mmCIF file of C-alpha atoms in Angstrom:
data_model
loop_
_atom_site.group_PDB
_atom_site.id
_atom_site.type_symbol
_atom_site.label_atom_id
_atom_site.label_comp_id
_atom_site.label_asym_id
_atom_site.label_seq_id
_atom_site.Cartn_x
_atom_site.Cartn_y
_atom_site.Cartn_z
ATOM 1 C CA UNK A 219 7.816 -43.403 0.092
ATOM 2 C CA UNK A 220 7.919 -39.335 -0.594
ATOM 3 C CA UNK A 221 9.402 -37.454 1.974
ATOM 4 C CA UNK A 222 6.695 -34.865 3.816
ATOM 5 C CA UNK A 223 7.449 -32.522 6.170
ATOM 6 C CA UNK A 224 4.643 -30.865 8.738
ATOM 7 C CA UNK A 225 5.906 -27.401 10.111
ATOM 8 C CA UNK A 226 4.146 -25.102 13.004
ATOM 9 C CA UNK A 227 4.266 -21.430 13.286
ATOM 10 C CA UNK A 228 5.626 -21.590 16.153
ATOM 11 C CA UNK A 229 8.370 -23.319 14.642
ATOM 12 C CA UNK A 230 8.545 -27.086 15.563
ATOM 13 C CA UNK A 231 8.935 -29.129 12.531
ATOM 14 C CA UNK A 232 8.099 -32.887 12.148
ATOM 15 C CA UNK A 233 9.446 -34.982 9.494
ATOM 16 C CA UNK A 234 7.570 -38.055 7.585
ATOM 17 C CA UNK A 235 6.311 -39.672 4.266
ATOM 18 C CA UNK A 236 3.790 -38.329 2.174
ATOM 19 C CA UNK A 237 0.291 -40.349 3.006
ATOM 20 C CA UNK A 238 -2.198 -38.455 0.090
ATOM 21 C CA UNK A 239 -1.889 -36.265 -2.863
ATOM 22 C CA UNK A 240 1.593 -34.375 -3.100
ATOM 23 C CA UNK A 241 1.201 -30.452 -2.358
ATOM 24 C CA UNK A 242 1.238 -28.282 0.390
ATOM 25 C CA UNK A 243 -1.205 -27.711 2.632
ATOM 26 C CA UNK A 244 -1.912 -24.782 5.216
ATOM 27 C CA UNK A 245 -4.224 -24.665 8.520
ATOM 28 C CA UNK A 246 -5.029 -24.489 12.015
ATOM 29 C CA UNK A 247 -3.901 -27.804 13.702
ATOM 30 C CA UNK A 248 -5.654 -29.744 15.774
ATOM 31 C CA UNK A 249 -5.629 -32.959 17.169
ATOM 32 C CA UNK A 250 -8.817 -35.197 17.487
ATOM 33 C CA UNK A 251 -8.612 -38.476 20.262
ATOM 34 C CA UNK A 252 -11.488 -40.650 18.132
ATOM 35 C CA UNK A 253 -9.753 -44.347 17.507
ATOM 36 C CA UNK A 254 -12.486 -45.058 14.560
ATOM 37 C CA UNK A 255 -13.874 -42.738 12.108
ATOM 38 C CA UNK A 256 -11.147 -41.206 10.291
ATOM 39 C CA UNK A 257 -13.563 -40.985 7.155
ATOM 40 C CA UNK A 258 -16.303 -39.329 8.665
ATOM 41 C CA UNK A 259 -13.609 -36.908 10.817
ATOM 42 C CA UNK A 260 -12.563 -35.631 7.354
ATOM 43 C CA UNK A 261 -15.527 -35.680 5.455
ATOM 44 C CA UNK A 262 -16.809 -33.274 8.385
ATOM 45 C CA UNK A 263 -17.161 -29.539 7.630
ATOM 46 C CA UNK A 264 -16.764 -28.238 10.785
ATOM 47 C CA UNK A 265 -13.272 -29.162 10.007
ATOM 48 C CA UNK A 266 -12.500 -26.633 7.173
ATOM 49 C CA UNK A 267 -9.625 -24.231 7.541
ATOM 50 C CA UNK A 268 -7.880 -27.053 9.875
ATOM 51 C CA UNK A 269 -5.109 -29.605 9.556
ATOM 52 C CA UNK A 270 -6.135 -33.101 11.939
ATOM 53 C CA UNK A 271 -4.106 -34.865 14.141
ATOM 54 C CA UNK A 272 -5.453 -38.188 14.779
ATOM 55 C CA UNK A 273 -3.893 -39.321 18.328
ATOM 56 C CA UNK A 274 -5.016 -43.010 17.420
ATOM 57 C CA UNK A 275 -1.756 -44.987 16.406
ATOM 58 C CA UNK A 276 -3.261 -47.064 13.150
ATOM 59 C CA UNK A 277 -5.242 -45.364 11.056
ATOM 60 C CA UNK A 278 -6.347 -46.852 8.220
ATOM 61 C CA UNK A 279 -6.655 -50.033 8.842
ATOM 62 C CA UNK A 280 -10.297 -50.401 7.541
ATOM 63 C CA UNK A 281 -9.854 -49.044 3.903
ATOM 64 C CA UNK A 282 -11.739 -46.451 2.325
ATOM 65 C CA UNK A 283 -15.746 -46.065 1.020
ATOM 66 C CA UNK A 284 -18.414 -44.218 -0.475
ATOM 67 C CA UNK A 285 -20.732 -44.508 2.314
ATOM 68 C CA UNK A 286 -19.130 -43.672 5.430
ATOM 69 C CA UNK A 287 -19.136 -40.345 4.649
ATOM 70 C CA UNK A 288 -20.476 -37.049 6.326
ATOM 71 C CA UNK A 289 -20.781 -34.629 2.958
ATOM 72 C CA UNK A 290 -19.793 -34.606 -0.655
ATOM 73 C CA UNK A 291 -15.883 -34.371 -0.113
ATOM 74 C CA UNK A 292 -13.246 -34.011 2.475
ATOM 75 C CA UNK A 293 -13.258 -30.780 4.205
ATOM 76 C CA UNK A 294 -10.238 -31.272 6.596
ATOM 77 C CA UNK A 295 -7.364 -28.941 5.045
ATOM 78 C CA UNK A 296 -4.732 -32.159 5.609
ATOM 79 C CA UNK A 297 -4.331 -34.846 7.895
ATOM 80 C CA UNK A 298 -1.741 -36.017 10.117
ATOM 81 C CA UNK A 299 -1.293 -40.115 11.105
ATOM 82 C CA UNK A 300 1.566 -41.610 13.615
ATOM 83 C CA UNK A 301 1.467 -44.767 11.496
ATOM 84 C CA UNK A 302 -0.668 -45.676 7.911
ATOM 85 C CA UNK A 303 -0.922 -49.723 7.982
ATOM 86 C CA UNK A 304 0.251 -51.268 4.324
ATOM 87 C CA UNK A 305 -2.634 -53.446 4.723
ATOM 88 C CA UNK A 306 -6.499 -52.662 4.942
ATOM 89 C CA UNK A 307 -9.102 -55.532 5.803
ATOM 90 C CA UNK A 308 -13.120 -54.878 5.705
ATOM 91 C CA UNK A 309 -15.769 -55.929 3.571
ATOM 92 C CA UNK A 310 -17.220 -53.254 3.204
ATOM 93 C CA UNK A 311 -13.496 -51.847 1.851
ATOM 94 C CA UNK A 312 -13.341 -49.622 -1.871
ATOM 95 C CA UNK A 313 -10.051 -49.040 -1.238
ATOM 96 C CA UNK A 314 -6.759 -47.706 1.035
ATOM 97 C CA UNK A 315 -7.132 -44.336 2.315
ATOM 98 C CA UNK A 316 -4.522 -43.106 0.688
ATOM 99 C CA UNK A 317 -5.805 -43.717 -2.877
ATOM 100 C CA UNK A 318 -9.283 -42.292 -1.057
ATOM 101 C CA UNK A 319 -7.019 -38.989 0.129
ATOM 102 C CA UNK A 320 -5.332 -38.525 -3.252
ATOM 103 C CA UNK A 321 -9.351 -38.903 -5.265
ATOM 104 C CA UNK A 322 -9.959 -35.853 -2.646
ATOM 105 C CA UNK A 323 -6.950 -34.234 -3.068
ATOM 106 C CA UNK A 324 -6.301 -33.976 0.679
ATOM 107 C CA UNK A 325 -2.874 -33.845 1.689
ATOM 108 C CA UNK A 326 -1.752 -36.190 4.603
ATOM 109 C CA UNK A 327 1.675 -37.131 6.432
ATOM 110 C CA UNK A 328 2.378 -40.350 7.587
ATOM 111 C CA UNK A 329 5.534 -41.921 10.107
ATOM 112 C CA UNK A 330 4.681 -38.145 12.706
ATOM 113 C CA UNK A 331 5.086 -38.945 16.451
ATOM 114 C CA UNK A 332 1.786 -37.143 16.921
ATOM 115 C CA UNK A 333 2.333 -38.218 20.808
ATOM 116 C CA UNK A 334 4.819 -34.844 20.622
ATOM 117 C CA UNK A 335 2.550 -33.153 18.272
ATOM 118 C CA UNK A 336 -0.438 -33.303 20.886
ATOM 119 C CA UNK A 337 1.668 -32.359 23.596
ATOM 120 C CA UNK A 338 2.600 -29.619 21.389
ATOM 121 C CA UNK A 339 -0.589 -28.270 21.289
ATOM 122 C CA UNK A 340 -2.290 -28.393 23.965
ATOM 123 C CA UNK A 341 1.289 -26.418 25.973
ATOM 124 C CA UNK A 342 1.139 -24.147 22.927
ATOM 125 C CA UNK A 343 -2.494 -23.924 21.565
ATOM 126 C CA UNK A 344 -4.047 -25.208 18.302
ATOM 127 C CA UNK A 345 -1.961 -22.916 15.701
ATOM 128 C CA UNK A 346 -1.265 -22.003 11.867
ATOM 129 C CA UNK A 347 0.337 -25.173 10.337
ATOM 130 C CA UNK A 348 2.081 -26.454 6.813
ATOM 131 C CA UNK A 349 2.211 -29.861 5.316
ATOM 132 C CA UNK A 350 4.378 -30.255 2.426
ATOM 133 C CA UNK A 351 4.035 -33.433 0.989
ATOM 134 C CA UNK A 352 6.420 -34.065 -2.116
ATOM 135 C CA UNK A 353 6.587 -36.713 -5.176
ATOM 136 C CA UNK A 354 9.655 -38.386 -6.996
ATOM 137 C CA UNK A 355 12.038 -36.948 -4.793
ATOM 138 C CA UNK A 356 10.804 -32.809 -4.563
ATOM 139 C CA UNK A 357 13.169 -31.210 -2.182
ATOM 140 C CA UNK A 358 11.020 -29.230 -0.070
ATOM 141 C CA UNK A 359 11.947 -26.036 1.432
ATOM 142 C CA UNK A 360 11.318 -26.466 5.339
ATOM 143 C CA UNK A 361 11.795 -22.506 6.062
ATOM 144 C CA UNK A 362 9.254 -22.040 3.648
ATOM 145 C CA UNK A 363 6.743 -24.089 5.438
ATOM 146 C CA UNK A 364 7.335 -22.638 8.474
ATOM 147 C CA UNK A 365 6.847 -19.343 7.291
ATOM 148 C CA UNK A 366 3.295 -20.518 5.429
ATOM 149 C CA UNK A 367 1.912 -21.316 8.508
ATOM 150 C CA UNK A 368 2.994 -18.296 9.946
ATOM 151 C CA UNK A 369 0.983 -16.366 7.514
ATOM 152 C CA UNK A 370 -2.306 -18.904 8.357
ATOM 153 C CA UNK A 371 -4.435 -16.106 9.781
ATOM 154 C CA UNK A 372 -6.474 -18.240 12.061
ATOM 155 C CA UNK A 373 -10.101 -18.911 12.450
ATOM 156 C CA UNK A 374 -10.811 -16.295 14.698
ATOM 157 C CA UNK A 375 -12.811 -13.773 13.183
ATOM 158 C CA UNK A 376 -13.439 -15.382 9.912
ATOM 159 C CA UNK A 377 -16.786 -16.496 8.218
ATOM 160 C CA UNK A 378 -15.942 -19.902 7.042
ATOM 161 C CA UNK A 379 -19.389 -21.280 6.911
ATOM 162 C CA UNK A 380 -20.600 -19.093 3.296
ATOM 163 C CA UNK A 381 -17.572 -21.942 2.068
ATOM 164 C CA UNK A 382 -19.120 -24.682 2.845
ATOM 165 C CA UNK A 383 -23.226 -24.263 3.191
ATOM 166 C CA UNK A 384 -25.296 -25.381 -0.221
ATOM 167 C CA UNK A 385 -26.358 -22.328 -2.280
ATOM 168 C CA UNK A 386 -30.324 -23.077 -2.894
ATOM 169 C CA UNK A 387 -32.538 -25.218 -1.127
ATOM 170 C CA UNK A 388 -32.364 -28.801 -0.928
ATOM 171 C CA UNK A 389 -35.269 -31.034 -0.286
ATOM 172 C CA UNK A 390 -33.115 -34.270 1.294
ATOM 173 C CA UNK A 391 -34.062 -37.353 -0.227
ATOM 174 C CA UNK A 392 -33.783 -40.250 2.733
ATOM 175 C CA UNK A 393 -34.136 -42.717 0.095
ATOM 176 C CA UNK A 394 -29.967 -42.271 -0.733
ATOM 177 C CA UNK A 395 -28.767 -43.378 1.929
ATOM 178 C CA UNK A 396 -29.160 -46.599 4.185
ATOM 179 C CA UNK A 397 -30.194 -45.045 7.535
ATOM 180 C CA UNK A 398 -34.283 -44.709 6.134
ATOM 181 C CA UNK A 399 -37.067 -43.644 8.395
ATOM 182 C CA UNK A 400 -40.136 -46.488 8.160
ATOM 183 C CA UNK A 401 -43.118 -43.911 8.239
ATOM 184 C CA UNK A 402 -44.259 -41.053 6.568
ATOM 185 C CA UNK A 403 -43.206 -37.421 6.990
ATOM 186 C CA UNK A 404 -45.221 -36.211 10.219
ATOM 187 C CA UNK A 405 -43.116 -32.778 11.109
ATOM 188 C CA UNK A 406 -41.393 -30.556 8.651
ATOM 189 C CA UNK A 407 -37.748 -29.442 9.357
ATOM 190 C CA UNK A 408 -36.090 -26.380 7.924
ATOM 191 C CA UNK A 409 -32.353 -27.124 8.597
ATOM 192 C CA UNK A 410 -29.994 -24.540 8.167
ATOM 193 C CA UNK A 411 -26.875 -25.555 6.466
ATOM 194 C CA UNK A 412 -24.028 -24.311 8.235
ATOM 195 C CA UNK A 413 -21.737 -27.432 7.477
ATOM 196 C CA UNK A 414 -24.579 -30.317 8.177
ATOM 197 C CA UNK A 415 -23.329 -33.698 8.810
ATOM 198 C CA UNK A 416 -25.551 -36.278 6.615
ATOM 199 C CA UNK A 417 -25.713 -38.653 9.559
ATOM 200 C CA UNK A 418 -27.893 -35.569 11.633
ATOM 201 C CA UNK A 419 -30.228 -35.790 8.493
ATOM 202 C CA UNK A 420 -30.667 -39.600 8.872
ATOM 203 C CA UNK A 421 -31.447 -38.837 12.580
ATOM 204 C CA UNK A 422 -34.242 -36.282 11.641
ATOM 205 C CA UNK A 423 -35.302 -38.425 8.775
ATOM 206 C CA UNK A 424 -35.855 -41.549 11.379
ATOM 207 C CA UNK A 425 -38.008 -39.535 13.388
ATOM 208 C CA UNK A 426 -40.415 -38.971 10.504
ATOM 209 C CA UNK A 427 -39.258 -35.072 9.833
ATOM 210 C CA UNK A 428 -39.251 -33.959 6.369
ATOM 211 C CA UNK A 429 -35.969 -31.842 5.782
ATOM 212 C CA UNK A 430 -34.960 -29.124 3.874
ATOM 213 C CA UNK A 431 -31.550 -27.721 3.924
ATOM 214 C CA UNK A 432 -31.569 -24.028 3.686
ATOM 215 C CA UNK A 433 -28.363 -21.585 3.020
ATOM 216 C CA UNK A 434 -26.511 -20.419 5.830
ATOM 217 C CA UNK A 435 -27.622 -16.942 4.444
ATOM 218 C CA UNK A 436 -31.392 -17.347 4.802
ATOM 219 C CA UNK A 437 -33.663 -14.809 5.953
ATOM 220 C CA UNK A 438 -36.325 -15.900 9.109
ATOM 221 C CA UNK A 439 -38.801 -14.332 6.806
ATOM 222 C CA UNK A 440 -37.896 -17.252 4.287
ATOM 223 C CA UNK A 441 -37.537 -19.561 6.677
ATOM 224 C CA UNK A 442 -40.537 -19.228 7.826
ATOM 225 C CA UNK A 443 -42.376 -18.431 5.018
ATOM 226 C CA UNK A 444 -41.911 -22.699 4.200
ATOM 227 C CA UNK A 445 -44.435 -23.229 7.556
ATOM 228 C CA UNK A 446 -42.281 -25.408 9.567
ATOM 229 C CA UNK A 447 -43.042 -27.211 12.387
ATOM 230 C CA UNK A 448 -39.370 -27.164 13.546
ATOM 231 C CA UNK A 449 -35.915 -25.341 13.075
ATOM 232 C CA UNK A 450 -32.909 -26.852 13.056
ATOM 233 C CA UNK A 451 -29.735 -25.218 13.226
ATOM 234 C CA UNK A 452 -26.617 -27.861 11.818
ATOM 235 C CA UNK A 453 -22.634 -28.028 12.914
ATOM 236 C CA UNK A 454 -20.094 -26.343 11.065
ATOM 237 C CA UNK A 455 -16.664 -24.435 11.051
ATOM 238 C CA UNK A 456 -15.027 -21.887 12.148
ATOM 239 C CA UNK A 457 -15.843 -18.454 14.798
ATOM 240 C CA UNK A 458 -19.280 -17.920 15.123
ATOM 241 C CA UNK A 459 -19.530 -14.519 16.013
ATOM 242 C CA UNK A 460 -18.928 -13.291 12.505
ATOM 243 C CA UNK A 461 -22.172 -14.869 11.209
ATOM 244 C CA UNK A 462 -24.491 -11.840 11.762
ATOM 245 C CA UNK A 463 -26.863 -12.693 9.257
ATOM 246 C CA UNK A 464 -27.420 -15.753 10.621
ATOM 247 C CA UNK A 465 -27.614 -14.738 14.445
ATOM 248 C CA UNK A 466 -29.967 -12.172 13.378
ATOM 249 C CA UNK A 467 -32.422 -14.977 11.571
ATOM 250 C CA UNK A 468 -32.042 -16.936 14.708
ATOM 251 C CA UNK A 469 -33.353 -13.745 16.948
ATOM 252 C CA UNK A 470 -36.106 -13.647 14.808
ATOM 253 C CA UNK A 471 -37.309 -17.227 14.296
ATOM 254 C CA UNK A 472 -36.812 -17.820 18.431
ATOM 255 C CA UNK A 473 -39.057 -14.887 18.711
ATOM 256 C CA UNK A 474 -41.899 -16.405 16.736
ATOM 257 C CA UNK A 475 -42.087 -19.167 18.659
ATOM 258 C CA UNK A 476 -40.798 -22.219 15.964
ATOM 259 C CA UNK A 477 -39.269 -24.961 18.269
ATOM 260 C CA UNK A 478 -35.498 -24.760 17.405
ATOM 261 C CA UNK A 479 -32.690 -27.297 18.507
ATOM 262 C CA UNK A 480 -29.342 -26.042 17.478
ATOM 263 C CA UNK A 481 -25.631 -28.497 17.603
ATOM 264 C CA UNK A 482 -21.917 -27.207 17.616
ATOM 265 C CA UNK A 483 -21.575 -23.978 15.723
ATOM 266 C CA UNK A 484 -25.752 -23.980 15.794
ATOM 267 C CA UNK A 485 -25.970 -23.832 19.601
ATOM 268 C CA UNK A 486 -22.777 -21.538 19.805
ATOM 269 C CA UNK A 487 -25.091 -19.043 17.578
ATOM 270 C CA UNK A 488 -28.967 -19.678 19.131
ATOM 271 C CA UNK A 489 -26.804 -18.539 22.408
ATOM 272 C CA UNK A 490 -25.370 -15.434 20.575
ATOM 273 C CA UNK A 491 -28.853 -14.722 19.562
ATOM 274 C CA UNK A 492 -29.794 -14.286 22.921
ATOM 275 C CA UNK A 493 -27.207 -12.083 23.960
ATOM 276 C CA UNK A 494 -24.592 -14.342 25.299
ATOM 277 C CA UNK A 495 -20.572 -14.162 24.151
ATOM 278 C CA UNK A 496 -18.187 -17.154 22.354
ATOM 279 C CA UNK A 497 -14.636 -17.172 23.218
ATOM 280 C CA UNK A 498 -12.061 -19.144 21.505
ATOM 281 C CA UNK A 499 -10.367 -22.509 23.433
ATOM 282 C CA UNK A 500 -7.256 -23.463 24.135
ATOM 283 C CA UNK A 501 -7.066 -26.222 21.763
ATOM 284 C CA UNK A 502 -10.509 -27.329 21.587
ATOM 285 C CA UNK A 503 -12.394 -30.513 22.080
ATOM 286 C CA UNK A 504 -12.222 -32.914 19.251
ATOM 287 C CA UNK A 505 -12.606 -36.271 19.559
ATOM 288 C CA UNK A 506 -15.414 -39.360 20.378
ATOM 289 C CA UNK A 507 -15.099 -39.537 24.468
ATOM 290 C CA UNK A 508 -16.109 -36.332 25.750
ATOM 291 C CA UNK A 509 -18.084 -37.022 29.088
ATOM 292 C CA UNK A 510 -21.040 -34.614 29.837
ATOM 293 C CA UNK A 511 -23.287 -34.296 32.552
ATOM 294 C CA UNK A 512 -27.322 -33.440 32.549
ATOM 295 C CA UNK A 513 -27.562 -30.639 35.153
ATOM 296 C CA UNK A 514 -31.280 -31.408 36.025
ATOM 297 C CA UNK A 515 -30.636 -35.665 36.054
ATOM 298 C CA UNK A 516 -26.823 -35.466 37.255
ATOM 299 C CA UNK A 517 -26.649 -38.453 34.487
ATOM 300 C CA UNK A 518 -23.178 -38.799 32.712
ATOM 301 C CA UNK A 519 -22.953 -39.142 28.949
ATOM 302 C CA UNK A 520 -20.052 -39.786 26.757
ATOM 303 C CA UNK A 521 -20.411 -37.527 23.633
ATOM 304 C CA UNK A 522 -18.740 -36.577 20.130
ATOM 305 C CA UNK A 523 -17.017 -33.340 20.071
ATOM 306 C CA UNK A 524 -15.502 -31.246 17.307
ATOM 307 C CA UNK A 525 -15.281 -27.429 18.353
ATOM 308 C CA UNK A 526 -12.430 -24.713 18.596
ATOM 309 C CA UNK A 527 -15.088 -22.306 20.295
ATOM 310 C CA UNK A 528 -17.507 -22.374 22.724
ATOM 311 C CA UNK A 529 -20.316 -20.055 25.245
ATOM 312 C CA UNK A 530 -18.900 -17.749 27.531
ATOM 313 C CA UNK A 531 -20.249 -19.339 31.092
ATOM 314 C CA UNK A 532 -20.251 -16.016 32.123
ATOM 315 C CA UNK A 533 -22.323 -14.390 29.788
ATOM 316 C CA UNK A 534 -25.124 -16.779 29.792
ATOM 317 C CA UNK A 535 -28.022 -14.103 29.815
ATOM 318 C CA UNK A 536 -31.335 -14.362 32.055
ATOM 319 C CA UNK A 537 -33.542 -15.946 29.638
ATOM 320 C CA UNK A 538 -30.691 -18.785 29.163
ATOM 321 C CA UNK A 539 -30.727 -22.062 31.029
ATOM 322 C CA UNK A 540 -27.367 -24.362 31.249
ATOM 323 C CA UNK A 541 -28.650 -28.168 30.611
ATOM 324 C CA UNK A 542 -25.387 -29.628 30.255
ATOM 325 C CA UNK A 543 -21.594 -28.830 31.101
ATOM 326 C CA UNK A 544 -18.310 -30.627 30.209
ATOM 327 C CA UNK A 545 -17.204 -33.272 32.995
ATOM 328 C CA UNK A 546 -13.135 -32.166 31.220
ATOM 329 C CA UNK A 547 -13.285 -28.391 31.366
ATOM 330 C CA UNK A 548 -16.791 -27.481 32.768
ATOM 331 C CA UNK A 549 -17.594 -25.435 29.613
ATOM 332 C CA UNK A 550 -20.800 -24.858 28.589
ATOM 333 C CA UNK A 551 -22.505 -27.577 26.218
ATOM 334 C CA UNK A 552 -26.248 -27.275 26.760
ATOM 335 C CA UNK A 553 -28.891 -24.043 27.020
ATOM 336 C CA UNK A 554 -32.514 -23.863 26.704
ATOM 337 C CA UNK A 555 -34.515 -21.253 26.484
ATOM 338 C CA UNK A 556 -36.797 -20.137 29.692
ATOM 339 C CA UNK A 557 -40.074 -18.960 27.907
ATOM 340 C CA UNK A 558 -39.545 -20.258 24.287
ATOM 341 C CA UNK A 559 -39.166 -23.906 22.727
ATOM 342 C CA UNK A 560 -35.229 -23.769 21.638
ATOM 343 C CA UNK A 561 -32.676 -26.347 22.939
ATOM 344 C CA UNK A 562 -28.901 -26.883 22.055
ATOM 345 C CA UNK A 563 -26.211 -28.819 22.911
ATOM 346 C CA UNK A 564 -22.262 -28.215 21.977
ATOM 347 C CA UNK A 565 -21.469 -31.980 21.369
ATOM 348 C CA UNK A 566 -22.681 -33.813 18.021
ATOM 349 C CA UNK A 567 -25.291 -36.165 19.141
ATOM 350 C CA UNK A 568 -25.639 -37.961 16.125
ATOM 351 C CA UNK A 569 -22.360 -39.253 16.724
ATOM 352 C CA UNK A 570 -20.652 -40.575 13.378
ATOM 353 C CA UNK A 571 -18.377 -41.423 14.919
ATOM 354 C CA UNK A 572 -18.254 -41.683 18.316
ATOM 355 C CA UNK A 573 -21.148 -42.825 21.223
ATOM 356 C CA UNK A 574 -24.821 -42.675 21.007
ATOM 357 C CA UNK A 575 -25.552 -41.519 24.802
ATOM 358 C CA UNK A 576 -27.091 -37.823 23.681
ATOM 359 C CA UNK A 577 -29.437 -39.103 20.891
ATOM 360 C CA UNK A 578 -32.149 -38.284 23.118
ATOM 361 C CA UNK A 579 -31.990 -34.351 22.746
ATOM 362 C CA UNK A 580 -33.766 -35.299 19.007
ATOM 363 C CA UNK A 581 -36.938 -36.812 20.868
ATOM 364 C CA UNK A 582 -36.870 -33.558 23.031
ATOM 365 C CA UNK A 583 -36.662 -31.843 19.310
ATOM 366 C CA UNK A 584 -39.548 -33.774 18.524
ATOM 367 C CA UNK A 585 -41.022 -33.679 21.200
ATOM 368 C CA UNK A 586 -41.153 -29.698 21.323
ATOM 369 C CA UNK A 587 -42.599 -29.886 17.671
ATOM 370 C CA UNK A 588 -45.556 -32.176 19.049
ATOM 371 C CA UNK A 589 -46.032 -29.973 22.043
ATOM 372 C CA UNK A 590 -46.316 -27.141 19.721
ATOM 373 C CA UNK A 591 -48.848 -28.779 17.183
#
């Protein structure tokens, strides 16, 4: 096993053995409290420009494939595992995830007490971090690491979405992956890429929307000018508040009237829209047992999370409605609109991975499109 060495910029080192491709490695750490899903975590990109912790003991167990999957490769800046089994077992299995993590060139350390690590964070804040993960015995230069994530500037600030959105148009074709939709197209989506998860277009797709993924960068004009029946705005990395081009687009298309449901970084930026503030957290919420509660049903659902930022409670302007709040923190993680159809929620409904509880927000989607037809 290769030695690898994880270092924080605020100077706690960790030592362990190299779990993907050999390199270095430099981001904002994080640690994320799902026990299943470590594909889908990666494959995520709403995790760009960050180094995972998973707090789950195994991981790996279950092997590696090419379906369970969120996008085309793994987004996560490096990963960080207490233990990496030498076995995997599933039949549904391609191979270990560290032959998967070396095909993606993702750099990963194995044998970390990430029980510290977490502590770590959440006394000191998510911060810059360095893996340095060597090969055939590479003496690697801990003061050096250090100092790299030192010079991580953070995510505040920083457009990280123009990095990962598609650059034209995309008509998405259900038919490639196994989550299909029985019936024909009835409402047509415009999703705007921001980092989409596939498993959000399988949802849409299984309520009979035809989807098309749309750059980050695109103009209301051009959304609009594709006569949608809905407007969807995806998940994705990073500070929102950079993203005035796409905060402007969203003033516009809630102003015409489009029904619009927004996740994550999308409901982070419909509230901007409207005049309301983001601050940056602590450390975040990341992970697959977030419990939220319905302010107008009191009812308790346990959600998916990924986000470093989230809606300034107290700038929630008048023509903003809370819908749902954190049962951890009591942070904002639903609005509506008073007087036009536009929803969002700060949790990832669609799950993958994590619970199923908050489906329902894409029949109220729907359900605004049919109201408005």
């Amino acid at each position: 096993m290769n030695r690898a060495v994880l270092a924080l910029a605020g100077g706690a080192v960790f030592e362990g053995v190299a779990a993907g491709a050999a390199g270095t490695a430099v981001g904002e750490v994080v640690f994320n409290t799902a026990m299943t899903g470590y594909q889908e975590i990666l494959t995520d990109p709403s995790y760009a420009g960050q180094i995972v912790t998973l707090t789950y003991p195994h991981i790996g167990n279950t092997g590696a494939n090419a379906e369970d999957v969120e996008s085309s490769r793994v987004w996560a800046s490096g990963l960080v595992v207490r233990s990496l089994p030498k076995r995997h077992s599933n039949w549904r299995s391609e191979s270990d995830l560290t032959a998967f993590l070396q095909r993606e060139n993702c750099v990963a350390i194995a044998e970390v007490d990430t029980r510290e690590l977490t502590t770590v964070i959440r006394e000191q804040g998510a911060q810059g971090a360095c893996i340095a993960a060597g090969q055939d015995g590479d003496v690697i230069d801990v003061e050096d690491c250090i100092k790299r994530a030192q010079g991580f500037p953070g995510l505040s600030g920083r457009d990280l979405v123009k990095g990962v959105t598609c650059k034209t148009p995309i008509e998405w074709d259900k038919s490639l992956w196994r989550s299909q939709g029985t019936s024909a197209p009835k409402y047509k989506v415009v999703a705007y890429d921001f980092g989409v998860k596939h498993n959000i277009l399988r949802y849409l797709t299984d309520r009979q929307c035809q989807v098309t993924l749309v750059p980050a960068t695109t103009s209301a004009t051009e959304a609009l000018s594709l006569s949608p029946d809905g407007i969807f705005l995806s998940n994705g990395p990073g500070d929102p508040e950079p993203l005035d081009y796409a905060i402007s687009a969203i003033s516009e298309l809630i102003d015409s009237g489009v029904p619009i449901f927004g996740i994550c970084l999308g409901h982070q930026l419909l509230s901007l829209a409207c005049g309301a503030r983001t601050i940056k957290m602590p450390f975040g919420h990341h992970g697959a047992n977030h419990p939220i509660k319905s302010i107008a049903t009191n009812r308790v659902m346990i959600s998916s999370q990924n986000h470093g930022f989230a809606v300034d409670a107290d700038s929630i302007p008048e023509c903003l409605e809370v819908t749902h709040v954190s049962l951890f923190d009591g942070t904002v993680q639903g609005v509506r609109h008073r007087t036009k159809p536009a929803i969002s929620v700060q949790g990832h409904p669609e799950a993958s991975p994590g619970p199923q509880d908050v489906e329902g927000l894409f029949d109220q989607f729907v359900a605004l499109m049919e109201s408005k037809a």
